Amino acid sequence: MRVLLAPGPLWPEPGGTPLVGAVPGLAAPAVAQALAVGWHEARPADELTLLPLGDGGPGSAATLPANLVEDRLWLRAADPLGRAQEVSLLRLRAPGPAGAGLPVGPGLPVHRYGGAQAPVWFLDAASLTALPADRSLAGRHARQGSSRGLGELLLQALEQAGSGATLVVGLTRTALHDGGAGLLEALGGLPQAREHLRRCHVVLALGDELPLGGLSGAGASLPQVTDLDQAQAQELDRRCGALARALCRQQDQQPGRLLPVAGQRPQPLSATSWGTGAAGGAALALRLAGASAAPGAQVLGRLCGLGAAVENQDLCLAATGSLYTLGSSPTTVLLGQLAQQQALPLVLVAGRCRVPRTELAEGGVVSVYELESLPGLQPPVPWERLGTGVLEQRLQQLGGRLARSWSR
């Protein structure tokens, strides 16, 4: 039997976003490996394909298959509080004939050198602005943090990538909330930022799709992830919104330079536009400077050739952390869509799942196994409180159970 193990990471809330310093949780490659160990012990003759999926969040570079990585560089830049940190920049090999093409999102052009595909790079920028697990430290990121280091990191990556290349930049939710002001300062302002970004085709792989402002925006969610109270968050969001409005007034409304969401006409960018809250508004600033944007799971899925990997399988296996709506796990949604196209069953492993069966079925998920409620596994505690070693052990045990239940 041929089985595709394409799990996302298992990170605790909020929103599945990796928390810097958090003890629990597993990255996608570790999830895939643990499930594979258990499955192989139960059914050693089965053919397993491991393809862990990133979503643009911290550590997404580690999910890319080794045979796709031509070179790995380490760039040094300052985090939101000015502390030096190393960030990985990968040069990727061109996809083969069976690959899914460049990860530029629906409707975006494929850049080529003559008849050859342009170089593709991936910058794990989300790791520089990652959300701290400590709420007081996250509060410092919100009150004092700057995206200047992110701008300096981007300048280094653009220099390494060279003219005409495609640079994929991973970004996601963060406690930082400066509206991209520091980033634009590092780039020399919005007009100069446009000049820098003209050198490459910059694609933002967004691991979080919150807008910058509004009732459901990144600013409104700050009290959930920091020690800011509602009044402090509202004042910070007010200042950030004022900056965003000023930046939007500066932009030239050029067709094709805005995010083309599939099936919709491009709309002028604002603080309430899709995905503008990533990295505290840096996503909005970069899109105003000419970057394209797409859901991170789709981008990483196309980079690693997920579409081709699904073909000729007998079963697909996804994994995620806490699931309350199917849409909150973009890696599961993507794999479900591809599995449905091939008429394949998709089994989901989740730390916790509260999604109705009808919604799961519509997304292609035929069965769910919850880590915190597996029979015979004690103690029955929330999965987020399990240590890394216990999580790996439960995943291995579950891998064996899945093999015995689904293998034929």
mmCIF file of C-alpha atoms in Angstrom:
data_model
loop_
_atom_site.group_PDB
_atom_site.id
_atom_site.type_symbol
_atom_site.label_atom_id
_atom_site.label_comp_id
_atom_site.label_asym_id
_atom_site.label_seq_id
_atom_site.Cartn_x
_atom_site.Cartn_y
_atom_site.Cartn_z
ATOM 1 C CA MET A 1 0.000 0.000 0.000
ATOM 2 C CA ARG A 2 1.220 3.498 -0.875
ATOM 3 C CA VAL A 3 0.682 6.153 1.777
ATOM 4 C CA LEU A 4 1.488 9.868 1.645
ATOM 5 C CA LEU A 5 2.316 11.347 5.053
ATOM 6 C CA ALA A 6 2.017 15.119 4.569
ATOM 7 C CA PRO A 7 1.411 16.559 8.045
ATOM 8 C CA GLY A 8 1.590 20.155 9.108
ATOM 9 C CA PRO A 9 3.194 21.076 12.446
ATOM 10 C CA LEU A 10 1.602 20.458 15.834
ATOM 11 C CA TRP A 11 1.886 23.777 17.663
ATOM 12 C CA PRO A 12 -0.304 25.032 20.528
ATOM 13 C CA GLU A 13 -2.673 27.978 20.214
ATOM 14 C CA PRO A 14 -2.985 30.810 19.300
ATOM 15 C CA GLY A 15 -3.966 29.863 15.808
ATOM 16 C CA GLY A 16 -1.352 27.143 15.562
ATOM 17 C CA THR A 17 1.353 29.807 15.340
ATOM 18 C CA PRO A 18 4.723 28.553 16.639
ATOM 19 C CA LEU A 19 5.658 30.179 19.953
ATOM 20 C CA VAL A 20 9.318 30.982 20.607
ATOM 21 C CA GLY A 21 10.384 29.275 23.830
ATOM 22 C CA ALA A 22 7.353 26.992 24.010
ATOM 23 C CA VAL A 23 8.184 23.468 25.228
ATOM 24 C CA PRO A 24 5.240 21.551 23.690
ATOM 25 C CA GLY A 25 4.643 21.097 20.013
ATOM 26 C CA LEU A 26 6.408 19.436 17.098
ATOM 27 C CA ALA A 27 7.558 20.704 13.729
ATOM 28 C CA ALA A 28 6.091 19.045 10.649
ATOM 29 C CA PRO A 29 9.185 16.889 9.850
ATOM 30 C CA ALA A 30 9.167 15.439 13.377
ATOM 31 C CA VAL A 31 5.440 14.679 13.113
ATOM 32 C CA ALA A 32 5.934 12.878 9.806
ATOM 33 C CA GLN A 33 8.879 10.874 11.128
ATOM 34 C CA ALA A 34 7.059 9.746 14.290
ATOM 35 C CA LEU A 35 3.983 8.594 12.366
ATOM 36 C CA ALA A 36 6.186 6.794 9.838
ATOM 37 C CA VAL A 37 8.066 4.905 12.571
ATOM 38 C CA GLY A 38 4.839 3.582 14.044
ATOM 39 C CA TRP A 39 3.333 2.715 10.663
ATOM 40 C CA HIS A 40 6.467 0.929 9.451
ATOM 41 C CA GLU A 41 6.654 -1.199 12.597
ATOM 42 C CA ALA A 42 3.099 -2.411 12.021
ATOM 43 C CA ARG A 43 3.214 -2.724 8.221
ATOM 44 C CA PRO A 44 6.869 -2.821 7.041
ATOM 45 C CA ALA A 45 5.933 -3.700 3.457
ATOM 46 C CA ASP A 46 3.932 -0.514 2.862
ATOM 47 C CA GLU A 47 5.479 2.254 0.751
ATOM 48 C CA LEU A 48 5.535 5.512 2.722
ATOM 49 C CA THR A 49 6.195 8.943 1.205
ATOM 50 C CA LEU A 50 7.073 11.596 3.782
ATOM 51 C CA LEU A 51 6.355 15.164 2.689
ATOM 52 C CA PRO A 52 5.911 17.436 5.739
ATOM 53 C CA LEU A 53 4.181 20.702 4.883
ATOM 54 C CA GLY A 54 5.091 24.208 5.963
ATOM 55 C CA ASP A 55 2.726 27.166 5.861
ATOM 56 C CA GLY A 56 5.118 30.134 5.751
ATOM 57 C CA GLY A 57 5.541 30.238 9.534
ATOM 58 C CA PRO A 58 8.832 29.863 11.449
ATOM 59 C CA GLY A 59 10.716 26.745 10.452
ATOM 60 C CA SER A 60 9.034 26.363 7.059
ATOM 61 C CA ALA A 61 12.469 26.108 5.450
ATOM 62 C CA ALA A 62 13.011 22.811 7.298
ATOM 63 C CA THR A 63 9.966 21.260 5.606
ATOM 64 C CA LEU A 64 11.392 21.596 2.103
ATOM 65 C CA PRO A 65 12.775 18.275 0.782
ATOM 66 C CA ALA A 66 16.560 18.021 0.864
ATOM 67 C CA ASN A 67 16.719 17.217 -2.846
ATOM 68 C CA LEU A 68 15.006 20.540 -3.570
ATOM 69 C CA VAL A 69 17.651 22.607 -1.747
ATOM 70 C CA GLU A 70 20.635 23.573 -3.852
ATOM 71 C CA ASP A 71 22.275 25.875 -1.330
ATOM 72 C CA ARG A 72 21.625 27.156 2.203
ATOM 73 C CA LEU A 73 22.858 30.502 3.458
ATOM 74 C CA TRP A 74 22.560 32.055 6.910
ATOM 75 C CA LEU A 75 21.752 35.756 7.085
ATOM 76 C CA ARG A 76 22.146 37.777 10.262
ATOM 77 C CA ALA A 77 19.613 40.422 11.275
ATOM 78 C CA ALA A 78 18.012 41.971 14.350
ATOM 79 C CA ASP A 79 14.776 40.654 15.860
ATOM 80 C CA PRO A 80 12.008 43.104 16.922
ATOM 81 C CA LEU A 81 13.929 44.004 20.110
ATOM 82 C CA GLY A 82 17.263 44.442 18.331
ATOM 83 C CA ARG A 83 18.871 41.117 19.243
ATOM 84 C CA ALA A 84 20.960 39.461 16.527
ATOM 85 C CA GLN A 85 19.553 36.289 15.013
ATOM 86 C CA GLU A 86 20.419 34.018 12.092
ATOM 87 C CA VAL A 87 17.803 33.310 9.429
ATOM 88 C CA SER A 88 18.039 30.692 6.672
ATOM 89 C CA LEU A 89 17.905 31.580 2.985
ATOM 90 C CA LEU A 90 17.592 28.629 0.606
ATOM 91 C CA ARG A 91 18.350 28.493 -3.095
ATOM 92 C CA LEU A 92 16.044 25.884 -4.608
ATOM 93 C CA ARG A 93 16.463 23.615 -7.586
ATOM 94 C CA ALA A 94 14.092 24.085 -10.488
ATOM 95 C CA PRO A 95 11.101 21.700 -10.279
ATOM 96 C CA GLY A 96 11.276 18.666 -12.554
ATOM 97 C CA PRO A 97 8.764 17.811 -15.300
ATOM 98 C CA ALA A 98 6.394 16.341 -12.694
ATOM 99 C CA GLY A 99 6.670 19.377 -10.394
ATOM 100 C CA ALA A 100 3.872 21.812 -9.735
ATOM 101 C CA GLY A 101 5.665 24.905 -11.062
ATOM 102 C CA LEU A 102 6.692 28.073 -9.303
ATOM 103 C CA PRO A 103 4.892 28.919 -6.055
ATOM 104 C CA VAL A 104 3.570 32.273 -7.186
ATOM 105 C CA GLY A 105 -0.099 31.817 -6.304
ATOM 106 C CA PRO A 106 -3.190 31.791 -8.515
ATOM 107 C CA GLY A 107 -2.955 34.054 -11.514
ATOM 108 C CA LEU A 108 0.612 35.227 -10.901
ATOM 109 C CA PRO A 109 3.201 35.014 -13.684
ATOM 110 C CA VAL A 110 6.031 32.510 -13.965
ATOM 111 C CA HIS A 111 9.320 34.386 -14.392
ATOM 112 C CA ARG A 112 11.826 32.907 -16.807
ATOM 113 C CA TYR A 113 15.274 33.660 -18.195
ATOM 114 C CA GLY A 114 14.745 33.216 -21.926
ATOM 115 C CA GLY A 115 13.326 29.699 -22.010
ATOM 116 C CA ALA A 116 14.696 28.729 -18.600
ATOM 117 C CA GLN A 117 12.996 29.112 -15.268
ATOM 118 C CA ALA A 118 14.349 31.907 -13.077
ATOM 119 C CA PRO A 119 16.118 31.006 -9.804
ATOM 120 C CA VAL A 120 13.848 30.495 -6.802
ATOM 121 C CA TRP A 121 14.860 31.349 -3.229
ATOM 122 C CA PHE A 122 13.057 30.859 0.083
ATOM 123 C CA LEU A 123 13.637 33.210 3.035
ATOM 124 C CA ASP A 124 12.427 31.967 6.445
ATOM 125 C CA ALA A 125 11.714 35.549 7.569
ATOM 126 C CA ALA A 126 8.940 34.465 9.954
ATOM 127 C CA SER A 127 11.568 33.069 12.330
ATOM 128 C CA LEU A 128 12.944 36.586 12.873
ATOM 129 C CA THR A 129 9.635 37.970 14.147
ATOM 130 C CA ALA A 130 8.274 34.802 15.774
ATOM 131 C CA LEU A 131 5.657 35.105 18.497
ATOM 132 C CA PRO A 132 7.157 34.652 22.010
ATOM 133 C CA ALA A 133 5.476 32.160 24.329
ATOM 134 C CA ASP A 134 6.052 34.499 27.274
ATOM 135 C CA ARG A 135 3.195 37.018 27.276
ATOM 136 C CA SER A 136 5.265 39.767 28.919
ATOM 137 C CA LEU A 137 8.022 39.375 26.319
ATOM 138 C CA ALA A 138 5.366 39.380 23.598
ATOM 139 C CA GLY A 139 4.061 42.606 25.137
ATOM 140 C CA ARG A 140 7.511 44.161 24.803
ATOM 141 C CA HIS A 141 7.530 43.152 21.133
ATOM 142 C CA ALA A 142 4.193 44.940 20.700
ATOM 143 C CA ARG A 143 5.096 48.114 22.625
ATOM 144 C CA GLN A 144 8.756 48.523 21.691
ATOM 145 C CA GLY A 145 9.391 46.216 18.738
ATOM 146 C CA SER A 146 10.429 47.321 15.275
ATOM 147 C CA SER A 147 10.374 45.598 11.888
ATOM 148 C CA ARG A 148 13.617 47.344 10.886
ATOM 149 C CA GLY A 149 15.579 44.103 11.188
ATOM 150 C CA LEU A 150 13.122 42.470 8.794
ATOM 151 C CA GLY A 151 13.848 45.193 6.245
ATOM 152 C CA GLU A 152 17.591 44.712 6.639
ATOM 153 C CA LEU A 153 17.121 40.949 6.249
ATOM 154 C CA LEU A 154 15.128 41.459 3.058
ATOM 155 C CA LEU A 155 17.846 43.704 1.581
ATOM 156 C CA GLN A 156 20.421 40.958 2.175
ATOM 157 C CA ALA A 157 18.173 38.342 0.597
ATOM 158 C CA LEU A 158 17.487 40.495 -2.467
ATOM 159 C CA GLU A 159 21.233 41.013 -2.911
ATOM 160 C CA GLN A 160 21.903 37.278 -2.725
ATOM 161 C CA ALA A 161 19.018 36.330 -5.021
ATOM 162 C CA GLY A 162 20.048 38.720 -7.778
ATOM 163 C CA SER A 163 18.078 40.414 -10.492
ATOM 164 C CA GLY A 164 15.182 38.496 -12.031
ATOM 165 C CA ALA A 165 14.970 35.773 -9.381
ATOM 166 C CA THR A 166 11.858 34.755 -7.458
ATOM 167 C CA LEU A 167 12.205 35.344 -3.717
ATOM 168 C CA VAL A 168 9.602 33.612 -1.543
ATOM 169 C CA VAL A 169 9.355 35.223 1.908
ATOM 170 C CA GLY A 170 7.649 33.365 4.761
ATOM 171 C CA LEU A 171 5.652 35.604 7.124
ATOM 172 C CA THR A 172 3.045 34.936 9.786
ATOM 173 C CA ARG A 173 1.410 36.191 12.967
ATOM 174 C CA THR A 174 3.574 38.058 15.467
ATOM 175 C CA ALA A 175 3.337 40.303 18.530
ATOM 176 C CA LEU A 176 5.189 43.008 16.599
ATOM 177 C CA HIS A 177 2.740 45.700 15.496
ATOM 178 C CA ASP A 178 4.456 48.700 13.891
ATOM 179 C CA GLY A 179 2.650 48.636 10.547
ATOM 180 C CA GLY A 180 5.890 47.942 8.681
ATOM 181 C CA ALA A 181 7.326 51.336 9.671
ATOM 182 C CA GLY A 182 10.719 49.908 10.647
ATOM 183 C CA LEU A 183 10.888 47.801 7.517
ATOM 184 C CA LEU A 184 10.246 50.797 5.265
ATOM 185 C CA GLU A 185 12.795 52.839 7.198
ATOM 186 C CA ALA A 186 15.423 50.179 6.489
ATOM 187 C CA LEU A 187 14.429 50.129 2.808
ATOM 188 C CA GLY A 188 14.596 53.936 2.508
ATOM 189 C CA GLY A 189 10.862 54.656 2.388
ATOM 190 C CA LEU A 190 8.062 53.369 0.180
ATOM 191 C CA PRO A 191 9.335 54.735 -3.187
ATOM 192 C CA GLN A 192 12.813 53.309 -2.595
ATOM 193 C CA ALA A 193 11.300 50.029 -1.377
ATOM 194 C CA ARG A 194 9.547 49.708 -4.745
ATOM 195 C CA GLU A 195 12.879 50.129 -6.489
ATOM 196 C CA HIS A 196 14.453 47.406 -4.350
ATOM 197 C CA LEU A 197 11.600 44.973 -4.994
ATOM 198 C CA ARG A 198 11.704 45.539 -8.760
ATOM 199 C CA ARG A 199 14.938 43.554 -8.812
ATOM 200 C CA CYS A 200 13.152 40.312 -7.920
ATOM 201 C CA HIS A 201 9.709 38.784 -8.046
ATOM 202 C CA VAL A 202 8.893 38.801 -4.313
ATOM 203 C CA VAL A 203 6.154 36.429 -3.154
ATOM 204 C CA LEU A 204 4.907 36.554 0.437
ATOM 205 C CA ALA A 205 3.998 33.080 1.726
ATOM 206 C CA LEU A 206 1.548 34.002 4.478
ATOM 207 C CA GLY A 207 1.179 31.552 7.339
ATOM 208 C CA ASP A 208 -1.523 33.752 8.857
ATOM 209 C CA GLU A 209 -4.236 35.503 6.856
ATOM 210 C CA LEU A 210 -5.464 38.062 9.424
ATOM 211 C CA PRO A 211 -5.866 41.646 8.225
ATOM 212 C CA LEU A 212 -3.846 44.322 9.997
ATOM 213 C CA GLY A 213 -6.845 46.220 11.382
ATOM 214 C CA GLY A 214 -10.553 45.734 11.997
ATOM 215 C CA LEU A 215 -12.498 43.761 14.578
ATOM 216 C CA SER A 216 -10.835 40.494 13.547
ATOM 217 C CA GLY A 217 -7.430 41.977 12.745
ATOM 218 C CA ALA A 218 -3.953 41.438 14.149
ATOM 219 C CA GLY A 219 -4.281 44.465 16.416
ATOM 220 C CA ALA A 220 -7.530 43.262 17.953
ATOM 221 C CA SER A 221 -5.918 39.891 18.737
ATOM 222 C CA LEU A 222 -2.969 41.341 20.684
ATOM 223 C CA PRO A 223 -4.594 40.852 24.126
ATOM 224 C CA GLN A 224 -4.843 37.127 23.324
ATOM 225 C CA VAL A 225 -1.087 36.715 22.834
ATOM 226 C CA THR A 226 0.513 39.500 24.921
ATOM 227 C CA ASP A 227 0.096 41.146 28.315
ATOM 228 C CA LEU A 228 -1.509 44.221 26.722
ATOM 229 C CA ASP A 229 -5.015 45.043 27.893
ATOM 230 C CA GLN A 230 -7.784 46.091 25.518
ATOM 231 C CA ALA A 231 -7.141 49.819 25.900
ATOM 232 C CA GLN A 232 -3.405 49.452 25.213
ATOM 233 C CA ALA A 233 -4.030 47.248 22.197
ATOM 234 C CA GLN A 234 -6.599 49.694 20.797
ATOM 235 C CA GLU A 235 -4.205 52.644 21.121
ATOM 236 C CA LEU A 236 -1.400 50.696 19.445
ATOM 237 C CA ASP A 237 -3.773 49.579 16.708
ATOM 238 C CA ARG A 238 -4.992 53.162 16.214
ATOM 239 C CA ARG A 239 -1.435 54.402 15.584
ATOM 240 C CA CYS A 240 -0.707 51.451 13.312
ATOM 241 C CA GLY A 241 -3.921 52.080 11.354
ATOM 242 C CA ALA A 242 -3.045 55.749 10.872
ATOM 243 C CA LEU A 243 0.318 54.748 9.415
ATOM 244 C CA ALA A 244 -1.325 52.175 7.148
ATOM 245 C CA ARG A 245 -3.776 54.762 5.803
ATOM 246 C CA ALA A 246 -0.928 57.174 5.098
ATOM 247 C CA LEU A 247 1.006 54.473 3.235
ATOM 248 C CA CYS A 248 -2.028 53.439 1.201
ATOM 249 C CA ARG A 249 -2.535 57.051 0.094
ATOM 250 C CA GLN A 250 1.015 57.035 -1.282
ATOM 251 C CA GLN A 251 0.604 54.011 -3.491
ATOM 252 C CA ASP A 252 0.155 54.107 -7.230
ATOM 253 C CA GLN A 253 -2.899 51.983 -8.023
ATOM 254 C CA GLN A 254 -1.324 49.825 -10.702
ATOM 255 C CA PRO A 255 -3.333 46.823 -11.982
ATOM 256 C CA GLY A 256 -1.541 43.558 -11.346
ATOM 257 C CA ARG A 257 0.484 44.821 -8.388
ATOM 258 C CA LEU A 258 -2.165 43.885 -5.845
ATOM 259 C CA LEU A 259 -3.003 40.468 -4.435
ATOM 260 C CA PRO A 260 -5.060 38.522 -6.976
ATOM 261 C CA VAL A 261 -7.292 36.285 -4.859
ATOM 262 C CA ALA A 262 -8.597 33.438 -6.988
ATOM 263 C CA GLY A 263 -12.011 34.240 -8.477
ATOM 264 C CA GLN A 264 -11.981 37.862 -7.381
ATOM 265 C CA ARG A 265 -11.025 41.147 -8.974
ATOM 266 C CA PRO A 266 -8.060 42.973 -7.399
ATOM 267 C CA GLN A 267 -9.104 45.537 -4.799
ATOM 268 C CA PRO A 268 -7.170 48.529 -3.429
ATOM 269 C CA LEU A 269 -5.129 47.585 -0.404
ATOM 270 C CA SER A 270 -6.061 48.791 3.056
ATOM 271 C CA ALA A 271 -5.466 47.827 6.683
ATOM 272 C CA THR A 272 -8.482 45.510 6.503
ATOM 273 C CA SER A 273 -7.321 43.639 3.385
ATOM 274 C CA TRP A 274 -6.632 39.910 3.492
ATOM 275 C CA GLY A 275 -3.279 38.938 4.987
ATOM 276 C CA THR A 276 -2.023 42.470 5.690
ATOM 277 C CA GLY A 277 -1.498 41.743 9.410
ATOM 278 C CA ALA A 278 1.379 39.294 8.935
ATOM 279 C CA ALA A 279 4.539 40.452 10.739
ATOM 280 C CA GLY A 280 2.589 43.303 12.338
ATOM 281 C CA GLY A 281 1.774 45.030 9.063
ATOM 282 C CA ALA A 282 5.044 44.362 7.250
ATOM 283 C CA ALA A 283 2.996 42.328 4.763
ATOM 284 C CA LEU A 284 0.941 45.407 3.904
ATOM 285 C CA ALA A 285 4.049 47.556 3.438
ATOM 286 C CA LEU A 286 5.684 44.960 1.176
ATOM 287 C CA ARG A 287 2.571 44.540 -0.941
ATOM 288 C CA LEU A 288 2.346 48.302 -1.364
ATOM 289 C CA ALA A 289 5.960 48.127 -2.525
ATOM 290 C CA GLY A 290 5.059 45.577 -5.213
ATOM 291 C CA ALA A 291 5.257 42.143 -3.579
ATOM 292 C CA SER A 292 2.688 39.475 -4.404
ATOM 293 C CA ALA A 293 1.072 37.357 -1.695
ATOM 294 C CA ALA A 294 -0.560 33.942 -1.411
ATOM 295 C CA PRO A 295 -1.521 31.499 1.365
ATOM 296 C CA GLY A 296 1.665 29.970 2.719
ATOM 297 C CA ALA A 297 0.432 26.370 2.531
ATOM 298 C CA GLN A 298 -0.289 26.748 -1.186
ATOM 299 C CA VAL A 299 3.127 28.298 -1.797
ATOM 300 C CA LEU A 300 5.055 25.650 0.149
ATOM 301 C CA GLY A 301 2.907 22.894 -1.336
ATOM 302 C CA ARG A 302 3.813 24.000 -4.845
ATOM 303 C CA LEU A 303 7.467 24.377 -3.906
ATOM 304 C CA CYS A 304 7.734 20.770 -2.691
ATOM 305 C CA GLY A 305 5.608 19.302 -5.506
ATOM 306 C CA LEU A 306 2.683 18.188 -3.342
ATOM 307 C CA GLY A 307 0.328 17.894 -6.318
ATOM 308 C CA ALA A 308 2.559 15.345 -8.020
ATOM 309 C CA ALA A 309 3.177 13.496 -4.752
ATOM 310 C CA VAL A 310 -0.552 12.877 -4.210
ATOM 311 C CA GLU A 311 -0.859 11.049 -7.516
ATOM 312 C CA ASN A 312 -0.675 7.242 -7.432
ATOM 313 C CA GLN A 313 -1.174 7.043 -3.656
ATOM 314 C CA ASP A 314 -3.734 4.883 -1.881
ATOM 315 C CA LEU A 315 -4.143 7.036 1.238
ATOM 316 C CA CYS A 316 -3.190 10.537 2.401
ATOM 317 C CA LEU A 317 -2.466 11.439 6.002
ATOM 318 C CA ALA A 318 -2.560 15.014 7.398
ATOM 319 C CA ALA A 319 -1.857 16.356 10.888
ATOM 320 C CA THR A 320 -2.501 19.582 12.790
ATOM 321 C CA GLY A 321 -2.750 20.874 16.354
ATOM 322 C CA SER A 322 -6.005 22.301 17.766
ATOM 323 C CA LEU A 323 -8.711 22.425 15.120
ATOM 324 C CA TYR A 324 -11.948 24.372 15.677
ATOM 325 C CA THR A 325 -12.642 25.236 12.035
ATOM 326 C CA LEU A 326 -11.217 23.387 9.085
ATOM 327 C CA GLY A 327 -10.013 26.640 7.547
ATOM 328 C CA SER A 328 -7.662 27.215 10.485
ATOM 329 C CA SER A 329 -5.446 24.391 9.187
ATOM 330 C CA PRO A 330 -4.460 25.467 5.666
ATOM 331 C CA THR A 331 -2.166 22.473 5.176
ATOM 332 C CA THR A 332 -5.104 20.122 5.838
ATOM 333 C CA VAL A 333 -7.377 22.105 3.515
ATOM 334 C CA LEU A 334 -4.802 21.973 0.725
ATOM 335 C CA LEU A 335 -4.154 18.248 1.075
ATOM 336 C CA GLY A 336 -7.903 17.601 1.249
ATOM 337 C CA GLN A 337 -8.467 19.425 -2.030
ATOM 338 C CA LEU A 338 -5.735 17.484 -3.800
ATOM 339 C CA ALA A 339 -6.897 14.159 -2.325
ATOM 340 C CA GLN A 340 -10.469 14.800 -3.496
ATOM 341 C CA GLN A 341 -9.221 15.466 -7.014
ATOM 342 C CA GLN A 342 -7.630 12.005 -7.008
ATOM 343 C CA ALA A 343 -10.597 10.368 -5.194
ATOM 344 C CA LEU A 344 -8.325 9.414 -2.299
ATOM 345 C CA PRO A 345 -9.290 9.131 1.376
ATOM 346 C CA LEU A 346 -7.678 11.659 3.724
ATOM 347 C CA VAL A 347 -7.138 10.769 7.384
ATOM 348 C CA LEU A 348 -6.434 13.569 9.861
ATOM 349 C CA VAL A 349 -4.380 13.364 13.042
ATOM 350 C CA ALA A 350 -5.114 16.262 15.407
ATOM 351 C CA GLY A 351 -4.161 17.168 18.913
ATOM 352 C CA ARG A 352 -7.794 18.195 19.367
ATOM 353 C CA CYS A 353 -10.626 18.470 16.830
ATOM 354 C CA ARG A 354 -13.962 20.225 17.356
ATOM 355 C CA VAL A 355 -14.976 20.508 13.702
ATOM 356 C CA PRO A 356 -18.348 18.981 12.749
ATOM 357 C CA ARG A 357 -18.154 15.789 10.708
ATOM 358 C CA THR A 358 -20.070 17.378 7.844
ATOM 359 C CA GLU A 359 -17.490 20.157 7.507
ATOM 360 C CA LEU A 360 -14.661 17.639 7.628
ATOM 361 C CA ALA A 361 -16.321 15.469 4.989
ATOM 362 C CA GLU A 362 -16.750 18.458 2.679
ATOM 363 C CA GLY A 363 -13.021 19.067 3.017
ATOM 364 C CA GLY A 364 -12.171 15.490 2.060
ATOM 365 C CA VAL A 365 -11.407 14.227 5.595
ATOM 366 C CA VAL A 366 -12.892 10.762 6.097
ATOM 367 C CA SER A 367 -11.659 10.103 9.638
ATOM 368 C CA VAL A 368 -10.034 11.982 12.560
ATOM 369 C CA TYR A 369 -7.805 10.665 15.348
ATOM 370 C CA GLU A 370 -7.275 12.947 18.359
ATOM 371 C CA LEU A 371 -4.027 12.609 20.305
ATOM 372 C CA GLU A 372 -5.551 13.639 23.626
ATOM 373 C CA SER A 373 -8.377 11.095 23.487
ATOM 374 C CA LEU A 374 -6.740 7.944 22.169
ATOM 375 C CA PRO A 375 -8.048 4.843 23.972
ATOM 376 C CA GLY A 376 -5.581 3.159 26.268
ATOM 377 C CA LEU A 377 -3.216 6.137 26.399
ATOM 378 C CA GLN A 378 -2.928 7.843 29.772
ATOM 379 C CA PRO A 379 -3.033 10.390 31.285
ATOM 380 C CA PRO A 380 -6.022 12.055 29.547
ATOM 381 C CA VAL A 381 -4.605 15.601 29.589
ATOM 382 C CA PRO A 382 -4.748 18.393 26.980
ATOM 383 C CA TRP A 383 -2.283 17.646 24.227
ATOM 384 C CA GLU A 384 -0.600 21.051 24.638
ATOM 385 C CA ARG A 385 0.610 19.974 28.094
ATOM 386 C CA LEU A 386 2.345 16.877 26.817
ATOM 387 C CA GLY A 387 6.099 17.109 26.477
ATOM 388 C CA THR A 388 7.797 16.655 23.135
ATOM 389 C CA GLY A 389 8.834 13.097 23.988
ATOM 390 C CA VAL A 390 5.297 12.073 24.944
ATOM 391 C CA LEU A 391 3.899 13.641 21.774
ATOM 392 C CA GLU A 392 6.356 11.686 19.648
ATOM 393 C CA GLN A 393 5.501 8.483 21.530
ATOM 394 C CA ARG A 394 1.774 8.963 21.013
ATOM 395 C CA LEU A 395 2.290 9.720 17.327
ATOM 396 C CA GLN A 396 4.294 6.512 16.929
ATOM 397 C CA GLN A 397 1.592 4.508 18.674
ATOM 398 C CA LEU A 398 -1.043 6.167 16.524
ATOM 399 C CA GLY A 399 0.979 5.459 13.384
ATOM 400 C CA GLY A 400 0.833 1.763 14.209
ATOM 401 C CA ARG A 401 -2.895 1.938 14.879
ATOM 402 C CA LEU A 402 -3.498 3.717 11.590
ATOM 403 C CA ALA A 403 -1.500 1.102 9.710
ATOM 404 C CA ARG A 404 -3.492 -1.751 11.216
ATOM 405 C CA SER A 405 -6.783 0.039 10.476
ATOM 406 C CA TRP A 406 -6.129 1.332 6.966
ATOM 407 C CA SER A 407 -3.474 -0.832 5.348
ATOM 408 C CA ARG A 408 -4.648 -3.621 3.110
#
